[in-house]
Amino acid sequence: MQTINLAAICTPADYNTRPLDTIYSNFIDALPVVKYCSENNKRLIHFSTCEVYGKTIGSFLPKDSPLREDPTYYVLKEDASPCIFGSIEKQRWSYACAKQLIERLIYAEGAENDLEFTIVRPFNWIGPRMDFIPGIDGPSEGVPRVLACFSNNLLRHEPLKLVDGGQSQRTFVYIKDAIEAVLLMIDNPVRANGHIFNVGNPNNEVTVRQLAEMMTEVYAKVSGEPSLEVPTVDVSSKEFYGEGYDDSDKRIPDMTIINRQLGWNPKTSLWDLLESTLTYQHRTYAEAIKQAIAKPVAS
C-alpha cells in the first residue's frame, strides 16, 4: 500500500498573509501521516516543493560577477544544494521552512525506522484546470498562482501585473509530463524509494515578464482577440502580496537523479503547453467572465 500526501496551503498570497495556517498545514498536519506510514510499514510519496531551495548561491554574488554564469551557483540539486531562506520577518518563507522541516522528518524516519518514502519537489507544474479564476470558480478577492493570475487578466482584458517588474526567473513543466514522472515513482518503488526528485523542465526557463509576454501572444492567437496596447503593469510585492514578501531569483532543477533512477525527462515546450492551457482557459471561462462583467451593479 502506498500513501500519497498532496495536502498543503501553497499559494504566495496565503503563506505571506496566513503564516500560521501555512506552517500548520505543511508541517503539523503532515506529522500524523508520516507517523502512520512509519508505524504501519506503508510507503509514503510526499509532495514537497522547489521552494525548499529558497534563494540560489548566485543571488548573493555581485551582479557583474562572471560566476553568475556558472551553473554551480544556480542549478538546484536534491543532494547538494543548500536551502537558503530570507530573514524571519519575511513571512513568505513560512511555507518553504515548513516543507523543509517535514522533508527532514521523513528522511530521518527513513534512516532510523526504515520508512519507505519518495519526496517530490515540483517546479511550477502548470496546465488546464490549475488553480481558479477569481470571482468565477473561486473567491473574488483570492490571488491564485501566476498562471491563473495572468489568465484572469487576459480573460478580463486587463494588463498583467508584474510583481517587482517580473524579473524573477522560473522554469515551467506541463502537468501531463509531471504526472508521467509521478506514475513512474508509483510503479517503480524499488528505484524510487529513499530519493528526493526534482520534477521540472530546465528547458522552459523564462523571467516572469517573459512569461507574461508569451501568454499575451498565445492568448491573442487562441482567442482571436487583439492584445492590449499596454499589456503589462509593474506593481510592488508589498502592494500585491502585502508586508513580509521576499523572493528567490532563479529555480532551475537539476534532472540527474530522476533521469538516472526513473529514466524520466520532460517533453513539452513552454509554447506548446501555454497554447494548450490558454485554449482551455478561453473555452472554459471567457463567456462566464463576459456575463459577470456585463451584470449590472446593485445600487
PDB file of N, CA and C in Angstrom, residues 77-78 197-198 253-262 264-265:
ATOM      1  N   LYS A  77      20.267  21.068  -7.012  1.00  0.00           N
ATOM      2  CA  LYS A  77      20.462  19.625  -6.920  1.00  0.00           C
ATOM      3  C   LYS A  77      19.923  19.109  -5.590  1.00  0.00           C
ATOM      4  N   GLU A  78      19.156  18.031  -5.665  1.00  0.00           N
ATOM      5  CA  GLU A  78      18.495  17.490  -4.480  1.00  0.00           C
ATOM      6  C   GLU A  78      19.468  17.125  -3.365  1.00  0.00           C
ATOM      7  N   PHE A 197      13.114  13.792  -5.599  1.00  0.00           N
ATOM      8  CA  PHE A 197      13.156  14.030  -7.042  1.00  0.00           C
ATOM      9  C   PHE A 197      12.708  15.446  -7.388  1.00  0.00           C
ATOM     10  N   ASN A 198      13.577  16.188  -8.068  1.00  0.00           N
ATOM     11  CA  ASN A 198      13.123  17.389  -8.766  1.00  0.00           C
ATOM     12  C   ASN A 198      12.243  16.949  -9.935  1.00  0.00           C
ATOM     13  N   PRO A 253      15.934  23.263 -12.087  1.00  0.00           N
ATOM     14  CA  PRO A 253      16.152  21.948 -11.490  1.00  0.00           C
ATOM     15  C   PRO A 253      17.243  21.152 -12.196  1.00  0.00           C
ATOM     16  N   ASP A 254      18.102  20.526 -11.410  1.00  0.00           N
ATOM     17  CA  ASP A 254      18.994  19.513 -11.963  1.00  0.00           C
ATOM     18  C   ASP A 254      18.172  18.233 -12.113  1.00  0.00           C
ATOM     19  N   MET A 255      18.287  17.556 -13.250  1.00  0.00           N
ATOM     20  CA  MET A 255      17.435  16.403 -13.535  1.00  0.00           C
ATOM     21  C   MET A 255      18.199  15.072 -13.486  1.00  0.00           C
ATOM     22  N   THR A 256      19.420  15.098 -12.943  1.00  0.00           N
ATOM     23  CA  THR A 256      20.272  13.913 -12.975  1.00  0.00           C
ATOM     24  C   THR A 256      19.651  12.719 -12.249  1.00  0.00           C
ATOM     25  N   ILE A 257      19.134  12.943 -11.045  1.00  0.00           N
ATOM     26  CA  ILE A 257      18.683  11.817 -10.220  1.00  0.00           C
ATOM     27  C   ILE A 257      17.434  11.169 -10.799  1.00  0.00           C
ATOM     28  N   ILE A 258      16.438  11.965 -11.178  1.00  0.00           N
ATOM     29  CA  ILE A 258      15.208  11.367 -11.698  1.00  0.00           C
ATOM     30  C   ILE A 258      15.444  10.695 -13.046  1.00  0.00           C
ATOM     31  N   ASN A 259      16.368  11.237 -13.829  1.00  0.00           N
ATOM     32  CA  ASN A 259      16.685  10.601 -15.107  1.00  0.00           C
ATOM     33  C   ASN A 259      17.408   9.276 -14.887  1.00  0.00           C
ATOM     34  N   ARG A 260      18.330   9.265 -13.936  1.00  0.00           N
ATOM     35  CA  ARG A 260      19.084   8.045 -13.642  1.00  0.00           C
ATOM     36  C   ARG A 260      18.196   6.960 -13.045  1.00  0.00           C
ATOM     37  N   GLN A 261      17.339   7.335 -12.091  1.00  0.00           N
ATOM     38  CA  GLN A 261      16.543   6.340 -11.367  1.00  0.00           C
ATOM     39  C   GLN A 261      15.302   5.883 -12.131  1.00  0.00           C
ATOM     40  N   LEU A 262      14.678   6.816 -12.860  1.00  0.00           N
ATOM     41  CA  LEU A 262      13.381   6.510 -13.484  1.00  0.00           C
ATOM     42  C   LEU A 262      13.377   6.711 -14.991  1.00  0.00           C
ATOM     43  N   TRP A 264      13.195   9.457 -16.607  1.00  0.00           N
ATOM     44  CA  TRP A 264      12.196  10.467 -16.983  1.00  0.00           C
ATOM     45  C   TRP A 264      12.848  11.759 -17.437  1.00  0.00           C
ATOM     46  N   ASN A 265      12.297  12.314 -18.501  1.00  0.00           N
ATOM     47  CA  ASN A 265      12.640  13.655 -18.972  1.00  0.00           C
ATOM     48  C   ASN A 265      11.368  14.335 -19.454  1.00  0.00           C
TER      49      ASN A 265
END
